[in-house]
mmCIF file of N, CA and C in Angstrom:
data_model
loop_
_atom_site.group_PDB
_atom_site.id
_atom_site.type_symbol
_atom_site.label_atom_id
_atom_site.label_comp_id
_atom_site.label_asym_id
_atom_site.label_seq_id
_atom_site.Cartn_x
_atom_site.Cartn_y
_atom_site.Cartn_z
ATOM 1 N N UNK A 1 104.649 111.332 31.980
ATOM 2 C CA UNK A 1 105.381 110.972 33.189
ATOM 3 C C UNK A 1 105.435 112.202 34.141
ATOM 4 N N UNK A 2 105.821 113.265 33.568
ATOM 5 C CA UNK A 2 105.917 114.523 34.243
ATOM 6 C C UNK A 2 104.591 114.963 34.905
ATOM 7 N N UNK A 3 103.538 114.665 34.067
ATOM 8 C CA UNK A 3 102.232 115.056 34.609
ATOM 9 C C UNK A 3 101.729 114.205 35.752
ATOM 10 N N UNK A 4 102.137 112.986 35.620
ATOM 11 C CA UNK A 4 101.790 111.936 36.732
ATOM 12 C C UNK A 4 102.442 112.353 38.016
ATOM 13 N N UNK A 5 103.765 112.775 37.875
ATOM 14 C CA UNK A 5 104.354 113.206 39.149
ATOM 15 C C UNK A 5 103.779 114.419 39.813
ATOM 16 N N UNK A 6 103.307 115.406 38.892
ATOM 17 C CA UNK A 6 102.609 116.539 39.481
ATOM 18 C C UNK A 6 101.298 116.161 40.126
ATOM 19 N N UNK A 7 100.526 115.193 39.520
ATOM 20 C CA UNK A 7 99.392 114.766 40.135
ATOM 21 C C UNK A 7 99.607 114.126 41.504
ATOM 22 N N UNK A 8 100.546 113.263 41.577
ATOM 23 C CA UNK A 8 100.944 112.662 42.903
ATOM 24 C C UNK A 8 101.308 113.750 43.979
ATOM 25 N N UNK A 9 102.123 114.711 43.397
ATOM 26 C CA UNK A 9 102.496 115.777 44.352
ATOM 27 C C UNK A 9 101.400 116.547 44.851
ATOM 28 N N UNK A 10 100.436 116.949 43.958
ATOM 29 C CA UNK A 10 99.178 117.731 44.420
ATOM 30 C C UNK A 10 98.350 116.904 45.419
ATOM 31 N N UNK A 11 98.199 115.631 45.096
ATOM 32 C CA UNK A 11 97.477 114.782 46.023
ATOM 33 C C UNK A 11 98.108 114.743 47.436
ATOM 34 N N UNK A 12 99.378 114.555 47.437
ATOM 35 C CA UNK A 12 100.073 114.639 48.770
ATOM 36 C C UNK A 12 99.994 115.967 49.389
ATOM 37 N N UNK A 13 100.058 116.981 48.640
ATOM 38 C CA UNK A 13 100.031 118.418 49.186
ATOM 39 C C UNK A 13 98.678 118.616 49.900
ATOM 40 N N UNK A 14 97.689 117.927 49.389
ATOM 41 C CA UNK A 14 96.350 118.138 49.957
ATOM 42 C C UNK A 14 96.117 117.115 51.101
ATOM 43 N N UNK A 15 96.501 115.962 50.870
ATOM 44 C CA UNK A 15 96.195 114.801 51.852
ATOM 45 C C UNK A 15 97.102 114.919 53.093
ATOM 46 N N UNK A 16 98.368 115.151 52.899
ATOM 47 C CA UNK A 16 99.260 115.151 54.056
ATOM 48 C C UNK A 16 98.925 116.120 55.186
ATOM 49 N N UNK A 17 98.639 117.378 54.881
ATOM 50 C CA UNK A 17 98.206 118.234 55.998
ATOM 51 C C UNK A 17 96.974 117.761 56.769
ATOM 52 N N UNK A 18 96.008 117.196 55.940
ATOM 53 C CA UNK A 18 94.833 116.710 56.573
ATOM 54 C C UNK A 18 95.182 115.536 57.518
ATOM 55 N N UNK A 19 96.007 114.643 57.096
ATOM 56 C CA UNK A 19 96.451 113.435 57.880
ATOM 57 C C UNK A 19 97.141 113.928 59.138
ATOM 58 N N UNK A 20 98.050 114.832 59.005
ATOM 59 C CA UNK A 20 98.746 115.381 60.162
ATOM 60 C C UNK A 20 97.833 116.051 61.180
ATOM 61 N N UNK A 21 96.936 116.859 60.725
ATOM 62 C CA UNK A 21 95.975 117.507 61.615
ATOM 63 C C UNK A 21 95.084 116.472 62.319
ATOM 64 N N UNK A 22 94.626 115.554 61.599
ATOM 65 C CA UNK A 22 93.723 114.464 62.287
ATOM 66 C C UNK A 22 94.544 113.590 63.292
ATOM 67 N N UNK A 23 95.793 113.321 62.987
ATOM 68 C CA UNK A 23 96.577 112.531 63.906
ATOM 69 C C UNK A 23 97.031 113.293 65.050
ATOM 70 N N UNK A 24 97.341 114.586 64.867
ATOM 71 C CA UNK A 24 97.539 115.504 66.049
ATOM 72 C C UNK A 24 96.337 115.630 66.963
ATOM 73 N N UNK A 25 95.144 115.713 66.407
ATOM 74 C CA UNK A 25 93.921 115.967 67.086
ATOM 75 C C UNK A 25 93.773 114.623 68.056
ATOM 76 N N UNK A 26 93.990 113.533 67.399
ATOM 77 C CA UNK A 26 93.750 112.264 68.161
ATOM 78 C C UNK A 26 94.720 112.155 69.252
ATOM 79 N N UNK A 27 95.998 112.624 68.993
ATOM 80 C CA UNK A 27 97.151 112.447 70.025
ATOM 81 C C UNK A 27 96.715 113.307 71.162
ATOM 82 N N UNK A 28 96.225 114.631 70.906
ATOM 83 C CA UNK A 28 95.977 115.465 72.016
ATOM 84 C C UNK A 28 94.709 115.093 72.718
ATOM 85 N N UNK A 29 93.769 114.471 72.117
ATOM 86 C CA UNK A 29 92.550 114.064 72.803
ATOM 87 C C UNK A 29 92.855 112.925 73.812
ATOM 88 N N UNK A 30 93.979 112.297 73.703
ATOM 89 C CA UNK A 30 94.370 111.236 74.640
ATOM 90 C C UNK A 30 95.306 111.596 75.802
ATOM 91 N N UNK A 31 95.657 112.866 75.894
ATOM 92 C CA UNK A 31 96.451 113.415 76.874
ATOM 93 C C UNK A 31 95.592 113.655 78.100
ATOM 94 N N UNK A 32 96.067 113.266 79.259
ATOM 95 C CA UNK A 32 95.365 113.569 80.478
ATOM 96 C C UNK A 32 95.668 115.033 80.857
ATOM 97 N N UNK A 33 94.752 115.929 80.601
ATOM 98 C CA UNK A 33 94.921 117.354 80.882
ATOM 99 C C UNK A 33 94.724 117.730 82.352
ATOM 100 N N UNK A 34 94.168 116.887 83.099
ATOM 101 C CA UNK A 34 93.972 117.175 84.465
ATOM 102 C C UNK A 34 94.928 116.348 85.376
ATOM 103 N N UNK A 35 95.453 117.014 86.328
ATOM 104 C CA UNK A 35 96.445 116.260 87.127
ATOM 105 C C UNK A 35 95.760 115.224 87.938
ATOM 106 N N UNK A 36 96.361 114.029 88.197
ATOM 107 C CA UNK A 36 95.755 113.054 89.003
ATOM 108 C C UNK A 36 95.397 113.484 90.379
ATOM 109 N N UNK A 37 94.207 113.045 90.941
ATOM 110 C CA UNK A 37 93.817 113.451 92.332
ATOM 111 C C UNK A 37 94.693 112.799 93.273
ATOM 112 N N UNK A 38 94.586 113.344 94.540
ATOM 113 C CA UNK A 38 95.462 112.765 95.585
ATOM 114 C C UNK A 38 95.062 111.285 95.805
ATOM 115 N N UNK A 39 93.819 110.830 95.659
ATOM 116 C CA UNK A 39 93.420 109.430 95.894
ATOM 117 C C UNK A 39 94.102 108.552 94.810
ATOM 118 N N UNK A 40 94.153 109.030 93.623
ATOM 119 C CA UNK A 40 94.855 108.203 92.544
ATOM 120 C C UNK A 40 96.364 108.173 92.856
ATOM 121 N N UNK A 41 96.934 109.234 93.197
ATOM 122 C CA UNK A 41 98.401 109.126 93.608
ATOM 123 C C UNK A 41 98.635 108.262 94.746
ATOM 124 N N UNK A 42 97.797 108.317 95.799
ATOM 125 C CA UNK A 42 97.979 107.396 96.949
ATOM 126 C C UNK A 42 97.808 105.871 96.600
ATOM 127 N N UNK A 43 96.769 105.652 95.716
ATOM 128 C CA UNK A 43 96.536 104.356 95.269
ATOM 129 C C UNK A 43 97.691 103.806 94.399
ATOM 130 N N UNK A 44 98.225 104.561 93.507
ATOM 131 C CA UNK A 44 99.371 104.210 92.805
ATOM 132 C C UNK A 44 100.592 103.934 93.727
ATOM 133 N N UNK A 45 100.823 104.737 94.760
ATOM 134 C CA UNK A 45 101.913 104.526 95.524
ATOM 135 C C UNK A 45 101.734 103.312 96.405
ATOM 136 N N UNK A 46 100.513 103.088 96.851
ATOM 137 C CA UNK A 46 100.303 101.887 97.656
ATOM 138 C C UNK A 46 100.525 100.571 96.808
ATOM 139 N N UNK A 47 100.257 100.602 95.550
ATOM 140 C CA UNK A 47 100.372 99.423 94.811
ATOM 141 C C UNK A 47 101.933 99.033 94.591
ATOM 142 N N UNK A 48 102.792 99.986 94.805
ATOM 143 C CA UNK A 48 104.225 99.680 94.575
ATOM 144 C C UNK A 48 104.916 99.590 95.918
ATOM 145 N N UNK A 49 104.328 99.574 97.046
ATOM 146 C CA UNK A 49 104.972 99.419 98.331
ATOM 147 C C UNK A 49 105.327 97.864 98.538
ATOM 148 N N UNK A 50 106.489 97.585 99.070
ATOM 149 C CA UNK A 50 106.822 96.182 99.338
ATOM 150 C C UNK A 50 105.840 95.622 100.297
ATOM 151 N N UNK A 51 105.587 94.370 100.167
ATOM 152 C CA UNK A 51 104.755 93.582 101.018
ATOM 153 C C UNK A 51 105.461 93.247 102.365
ATOM 154 N N UNK A 52 104.718 93.307 103.514
ATOM 155 C CA UNK A 52 105.310 93.001 104.799
ATOM 156 C C UNK A 52 105.809 91.477 104.792
ATOM 157 N N UNK A 53 106.858 91.253 105.495
ATOM 158 C CA UNK A 53 107.417 89.866 105.505
ATOM 159 C C UNK A 53 106.389 88.768 105.864
ATOM 160 N N UNK A 54 105.507 89.109 106.802
ATOM 161 C CA UNK A 54 104.603 88.045 107.172
ATOM 162 C C UNK A 54 103.571 87.823 106.127
ATOM 163 N N UNK A 55 103.151 88.873 105.459
ATOM 164 C CA UNK A 55 102.191 88.755 104.369
ATOM 165 C C UNK A 55 102.819 88.026 103.202
ATOM 166 N N UNK A 56 104.054 88.291 102.868
ATOM 167 C CA UNK A 56 104.803 87.603 101.863
ATOM 168 C C UNK A 56 104.867 86.158 102.182
ATOM 169 N N UNK A 57 105.214 85.841 103.451
ATOM 170 C CA UNK A 57 105.313 84.400 103.816
ATOM 171 C C UNK A 57 103.941 83.732 103.838
ATOM 172 N N UNK A 58 102.903 84.341 104.224
ATOM 173 C CA UNK A 58 101.592 83.831 104.167
ATOM 174 C C UNK A 58 101.205 83.480 102.755
ATOM 175 N N UNK A 59 101.405 84.373 101.786
ATOM 176 C CA UNK A 59 101.134 84.138 100.330
ATOM 177 C C UNK A 59 101.999 82.923 99.864
ATOM 178 N N UNK A 60 103.227 82.849 100.242
ATOM 179 C CA UNK A 60 103.995 81.801 99.751
ATOM 180 C C UNK A 60 103.554 80.444 100.311
ATOM 181 N N UNK A 61 103.206 80.435 101.542
ATOM 182 C CA UNK A 61 102.672 79.227 102.294
ATOM 183 C C UNK A 61 101.352 78.641 101.719
ATOM 184 N N UNK A 62 100.526 79.669 101.454
ATOM 185 C CA UNK A 62 99.185 79.318 100.834
ATOM 186 C C UNK A 62 99.431 78.630 99.403
ATOM 187 N N UNK A 63 100.327 79.186 98.695
ATOM 188 C CA UNK A 63 100.671 78.596 97.381
ATOM 189 C C UNK A 63 101.196 77.158 97.550
ATOM 190 N N UNK A 64 102.117 76.986 98.506
ATOM 191 C CA UNK A 64 102.597 75.606 98.862
ATOM 192 C C UNK A 64 101.458 74.722 99.261
ATOM 193 N N UNK A 65 100.590 75.200 100.081
ATOM 194 C CA UNK A 65 99.465 74.329 100.476
ATOM 195 C C UNK A 65 98.619 73.969 99.408
ATOM 196 N N UNK A 66 98.475 74.831 98.368
ATOM 197 C CA UNK A 66 97.521 74.542 97.233
ATOM 198 C C UNK A 66 98.246 73.627 96.302
ATOM 199 N N UNK A 67 99.564 73.805 96.058
ATOM 200 C CA UNK A 67 100.293 72.899 95.178
ATOM 201 C C UNK A 67 100.737 71.644 95.712
ATOM 202 N N UNK A 68 100.984 71.581 97.034
ATOM 203 C CA UNK A 68 101.415 70.375 97.561
ATOM 204 C C UNK A 68 100.303 69.909 98.659
ATOM 205 N N UNK A 69 100.621 70.097 100.005
ATOM 206 C CA UNK A 69 99.631 69.823 100.991
ATOM 207 C C UNK A 69 99.940 70.695 102.150
ATOM 208 N N UNK A 70 98.978 70.720 103.235
ATOM 209 C CA UNK A 70 99.181 71.502 104.387
ATOM 210 C C UNK A 70 100.472 71.136 105.149
ATOM 211 N N UNK A 71 100.773 69.845 105.153
ATOM 212 C CA UNK A 71 101.972 69.463 105.928
ATOM 213 C C UNK A 71 103.226 70.219 105.443
ATOM 214 N N UNK A 72 103.375 70.243 104.089
ATOM 215 C CA UNK A 72 104.580 70.982 103.547
ATOM 216 C C UNK A 72 104.551 72.433 103.881
ATOM 217 N N UNK A 73 103.311 73.018 103.924
ATOM 218 C CA UNK A 73 103.201 74.450 104.274
ATOM 219 C C UNK A 73 103.540 74.649 105.791
ATOM 220 N N UNK A 74 103.154 73.763 106.600
ATOM 221 C CA UNK A 74 103.359 73.866 108.034
ATOM 222 C C UNK A 74 104.874 73.694 108.314
ATOM 223 N N UNK A 75 105.523 72.784 107.621
ATOM 224 C CA UNK A 75 106.951 72.554 107.819
ATOM 225 C C UNK A 75 107.706 73.855 107.297
ATOM 226 N N UNK A 76 107.311 74.357 106.262
ATOM 227 C CA UNK A 76 107.962 75.620 105.808
ATOM 228 C C UNK A 76 107.696 76.836 106.742
ATOM 229 N N UNK A 77 106.496 76.858 107.389
ATOM 230 C CA UNK A 77 106.184 77.853 108.330
ATOM 231 C C UNK A 77 107.193 77.749 109.528
ATOM 232 N N UNK A 78 107.282 76.445 109.992
ATOM 233 C CA UNK A 78 108.189 76.274 111.261
ATOM 234 C C UNK A 78 109.640 76.666 110.843
ATOM 235 N N UNK A 79 110.169 76.263 109.603
ATOM 236 C CA UNK A 79 111.405 76.653 109.133
ATOM 237 C C UNK A 79 111.610 78.121 109.098
ATOM 238 N N UNK A 80 110.625 78.857 108.532
ATOM 239 C CA UNK A 80 110.776 80.308 108.416
ATOM 240 C C UNK A 80 110.739 80.960 109.686
ATOM 241 N N UNK A 81 110.073 80.512 110.710
ATOM 242 C CA UNK A 81 110.044 81.159 111.973
ATOM 243 C C UNK A 81 111.338 80.836 112.761
ATOM 244 N N UNK A 82 111.864 79.696 112.449
ATOM 245 C CA UNK A 82 113.246 79.248 113.115
ATOM 246 C C UNK A 82 114.345 80.228 112.456
ATOM 247 N N UNK A 83 114.288 80.392 111.168
ATOM 248 C CA UNK A 83 115.273 81.258 110.488
ATOM 249 C C UNK A 83 115.114 82.692 110.843
ATOM 250 N N UNK A 84 113.937 83.220 111.031
ATOM 251 C CA UNK A 84 113.696 84.572 111.266
ATOM 252 C C UNK A 84 112.675 84.709 112.453
ATOM 253 N N UNK A 85 113.199 84.915 113.724
ATOM 254 C CA UNK A 85 112.445 84.864 114.889
ATOM 255 C C UNK A 85 111.470 86.125 114.929
ATOM 256 N N UNK A 86 111.654 87.158 114.143
ATOM 257 C CA UNK A 86 110.760 88.251 114.046
ATOM 258 C C UNK A 86 109.424 87.877 113.529
ATOM 259 N N UNK A 87 109.297 86.717 112.792
ATOM 260 C CA UNK A 87 107.981 86.284 112.354
ATOM 261 C C UNK A 87 107.219 85.451 113.364
ATOM 262 N N UNK A 88 107.828 85.176 114.548
ATOM 263 C CA UNK A 88 107.094 84.399 115.531
ATOM 264 C C UNK A 88 105.766 84.971 115.988
ATOM 265 N N UNK A 89 105.607 86.352 116.186
ATOM 266 C CA UNK A 89 104.436 86.929 116.589
ATOM 267 C C UNK A 89 103.235 86.623 115.609
ATOM 268 N N UNK A 90 103.617 86.443 114.334
ATOM 269 C CA UNK A 90 102.650 86.246 113.299
ATOM 270 C C UNK A 90 102.380 84.716 113.048
ATOM 271 N N UNK A 91 103.059 83.832 113.649
ATOM 272 C CA UNK A 91 103.048 82.472 113.382
ATOM 273 C C UNK A 91 101.558 81.958 113.706
ATOM 274 N N UNK A 92 101.035 82.272 114.729
ATOM 275 C CA UNK A 92 99.683 81.710 115.057
ATOM 276 C C UNK A 92 98.626 82.168 114.035
ATOM 277 N N UNK A 93 98.737 83.337 113.649
ATOM 278 C CA UNK A 93 97.726 83.782 112.556
ATOM 279 C C UNK A 93 97.907 83.158 111.256
ATOM 280 N N UNK A 94 99.249 82.996 110.943
ATOM 281 C CA UNK A 94 99.558 82.355 109.611
ATOM 282 C C UNK A 94 99.061 80.894 109.667
ATOM 283 N N UNK A 95 99.354 80.142 110.691
ATOM 284 C CA UNK A 95 98.985 78.842 110.931
ATOM 285 C C UNK A 95 97.430 78.691 110.784
ATOM 286 N N UNK A 96 96.711 79.650 111.409
ATOM 287 C CA UNK A 96 95.274 79.596 111.391
ATOM 288 C C UNK A 96 94.766 79.859 110.029
ATOM 289 N N UNK A 97 95.342 80.660 109.271
ATOM 290 C CA UNK A 97 94.983 80.823 107.882
ATOM 291 C C UNK A 97 95.279 79.651 107.026
ATOM 292 N N UNK A 98 96.359 78.955 107.413
ATOM 293 C CA UNK A 98 96.655 77.719 106.574
ATOM 294 C C UNK A 98 95.598 76.622 106.843
ATOM 295 N N UNK A 99 95.108 76.623 108.205
ATOM 296 C CA UNK A 99 94.042 75.629 108.570
ATOM 297 C C UNK A 99 92.764 75.903 107.788
ATOM 298 N N UNK A 100 92.420 77.233 107.691
ATOM 299 C CA UNK A 100 91.217 77.529 106.917
ATOM 300 C C UNK A 100 91.380 77.099 105.415
ATOM 301 N N UNK A 101 92.550 77.413 104.862
ATOM 302 C CA UNK A 101 92.852 77.082 103.493
ATOM 303 C C UNK A 101 92.768 75.676 103.250
ATOM 304 N N UNK A 102 93.189 74.823 104.214
ATOM 305 C CA UNK A 102 93.214 73.370 104.071
ATOM 306 C C UNK A 102 91.785 72.927 103.996
ATOM 307 N N UNK A 103 90.898 73.409 104.704
ATOM 308 C CA UNK A 103 89.451 73.038 104.634
ATOM 309 C C UNK A 103 89.008 73.441 103.288
ATOM 310 N N UNK A 104 89.250 74.582 102.806
ATOM 311 C CA UNK A 104 88.861 75.034 101.417
ATOM 312 C C UNK A 104 89.423 74.038 100.377
ATOM 313 N N UNK A 105 90.701 73.631 100.584
ATOM 314 C CA UNK A 105 91.262 72.687 99.611
ATOM 315 C C UNK A 105 90.615 71.259 99.597
ATOM 316 N N UNK A 106 90.304 70.732 100.786
ATOM 317 C CA UNK A 106 89.862 69.350 100.936
ATOM 318 C C UNK A 106 88.331 69.358 101.065
ATOM 319 N N UNK A 107 87.701 70.373 101.425
ATOM 320 C CA UNK A 107 86.323 70.421 101.532
ATOM 321 C C UNK A 107 85.763 69.723 102.783
ATOM 322 N N UNK A 108 86.667 69.178 103.551
ATOM 323 C CA UNK A 108 86.164 68.668 104.825
ATOM 324 C C UNK A 108 87.230 68.881 106.009
ATOM 325 N N UNK A 109 86.694 69.145 107.223
ATOM 326 C CA UNK A 109 87.506 69.401 108.288
ATOM 327 C C UNK A 109 88.346 68.168 108.699
ATOM 328 N N UNK A 110 87.639 66.920 108.524
ATOM 329 C CA UNK A 110 88.370 65.738 108.878
ATOM 330 C C UNK A 110 89.630 65.488 108.102
ATOM 331 N N UNK A 111 89.525 65.661 106.813
ATOM 332 C CA UNK A 111 90.721 65.451 105.955
ATOM 333 C C UNK A 111 91.805 66.641 106.249
ATOM 334 N N UNK A 112 91.330 67.776 106.388
ATOM 335 C CA UNK A 112 92.256 68.883 106.718
ATOM 336 C C UNK A 112 92.910 68.741 108.024
ATOM 337 N N UNK A 113 92.210 68.180 109.013
ATOM 338 C CA UNK A 113 92.761 68.000 110.427
ATOM 339 C C UNK A 113 93.890 66.924 110.360
ATOM 340 N N UNK A 114 93.891 66.008 109.421
ATOM 341 C CA UNK A 114 94.898 64.934 109.372
ATOM 342 C C UNK A 114 96.335 65.575 109.257
ATOM 343 N N UNK A 115 96.497 66.806 108.801
ATOM 344 C CA UNK A 115 97.744 67.365 108.617
ATOM 345 C C UNK A 115 98.180 68.250 109.762
ATOM 346 N N UNK A 116 97.273 68.307 110.775
ATOM 347 C CA UNK A 116 97.517 69.124 112.004
ATOM 348 C C UNK A 116 98.867 68.621 112.714
ATOM 349 N N UNK A 117 99.574 69.605 113.158
ATOM 350 C CA UNK A 117 100.737 69.323 114.035
ATOM 351 C C UNK A 117 100.947 70.559 114.923
ATOM 352 N N UNK A 118 101.775 70.514 115.925
ATOM 353 C CA UNK A 118 101.914 71.579 116.900
ATOM 354 C C UNK A 118 102.823 72.698 116.374
ATOM 355 N N UNK A 119 102.563 73.199 115.229
ATOM 356 C CA UNK A 119 103.332 74.442 114.808
ATOM 357 C C UNK A 119 102.646 75.624 115.356
ATOM 358 N N UNK A 120 103.156 76.446 116.092
ATOM 359 C CA UNK A 120 102.477 77.674 116.660
ATOM 360 C C UNK A 120 101.353 77.180 117.540
ATOM 361 N N UNK A 121 101.592 76.300 118.453
ATOM 362 C CA UNK A 121 100.596 75.782 119.373
ATOM 363 C C UNK A 121 99.540 75.047 118.484
ATOM 364 N N UNK A 122 98.285 75.329 118.679
ATOM 365 C CA UNK A 122 97.291 74.595 117.960
ATOM 366 C C UNK A 122 96.480 75.508 116.961
ATOM 367 N N UNK A 123 97.193 76.472 116.448
ATOM 368 C CA UNK A 123 96.618 77.524 115.595
ATOM 369 C C UNK A 123 96.028 76.851 114.354
ATOM 370 N N UNK A 124 96.742 75.940 113.667
ATOM 371 C CA UNK A 124 96.312 75.311 112.532
ATOM 372 C C UNK A 124 94.936 74.612 112.667
ATOM 373 N N UNK A 125 94.874 73.822 113.883
ATOM 374 C CA UNK A 125 93.634 73.092 114.283
ATOM 375 C C UNK A 125 92.522 74.148 114.458
ATOM 376 N N UNK A 126 92.877 75.322 115.068
ATOM 377 C CA UNK A 126 91.826 76.350 115.288
ATOM 378 C C UNK A 126 91.311 76.769 114.023
ATOM 379 N N UNK A 127 92.196 77.035 113.049
ATOM 380 C CA UNK A 127 91.751 77.511 111.706
ATOM 381 C C UNK A 127 90.817 76.504 111.048
ATOM 382 N N UNK A 128 91.276 75.188 111.114
ATOM 383 C CA UNK A 128 90.355 74.117 110.563
ATOM 384 C C UNK A 128 89.064 74.166 111.155
ATOM 385 N N UNK A 129 89.021 74.308 112.522
ATOM 386 C CA UNK A 129 87.744 74.321 113.163
ATOM 387 C C UNK A 129 86.890 75.522 112.808
ATOM 388 N N UNK A 130 87.518 76.702 112.744
ATOM 389 C CA UNK A 130 86.804 77.950 112.415
ATOM 390 C C UNK A 130 86.166 77.905 110.974
ATOM 391 N N UNK A 131 86.869 77.158 110.021
ATOM 392 C CA UNK A 131 86.348 77.021 108.666
ATOM 393 C C UNK A 131 85.369 76.025 108.473
ATOM 394 N N UNK A 132 85.292 75.014 109.460
ATOM 395 C CA UNK A 132 84.349 73.983 109.372
ATOM 396 C C UNK A 132 83.030 74.388 109.870
#
């Protein structure tokens, strides 16, 4: 029994330093030894910047259009502009984008045009026409 414990102790005495050296070498090889370049820092910072309100609204409305229909998205656009008048300068561009997305969803300008209404003048219809 005593001899078996000595054998285990010798094995560990030899194997353990080898394991520690190898694991330390692997850990060191994964460290980024070079500081990130300015481009990488700028890219990382840009990824974490908050989205502009009009861009966030556009994304939300495009999701509504895809999940429901263009009428629901146009209604939500009108309500958003009424709640926050600072979005009014972006209304026409957003409605045009919704018109283009409606053509993408339905595959025809005729079917997309059925949802047209005078939100932000005729921008939705202009988007449908541009996509067709």
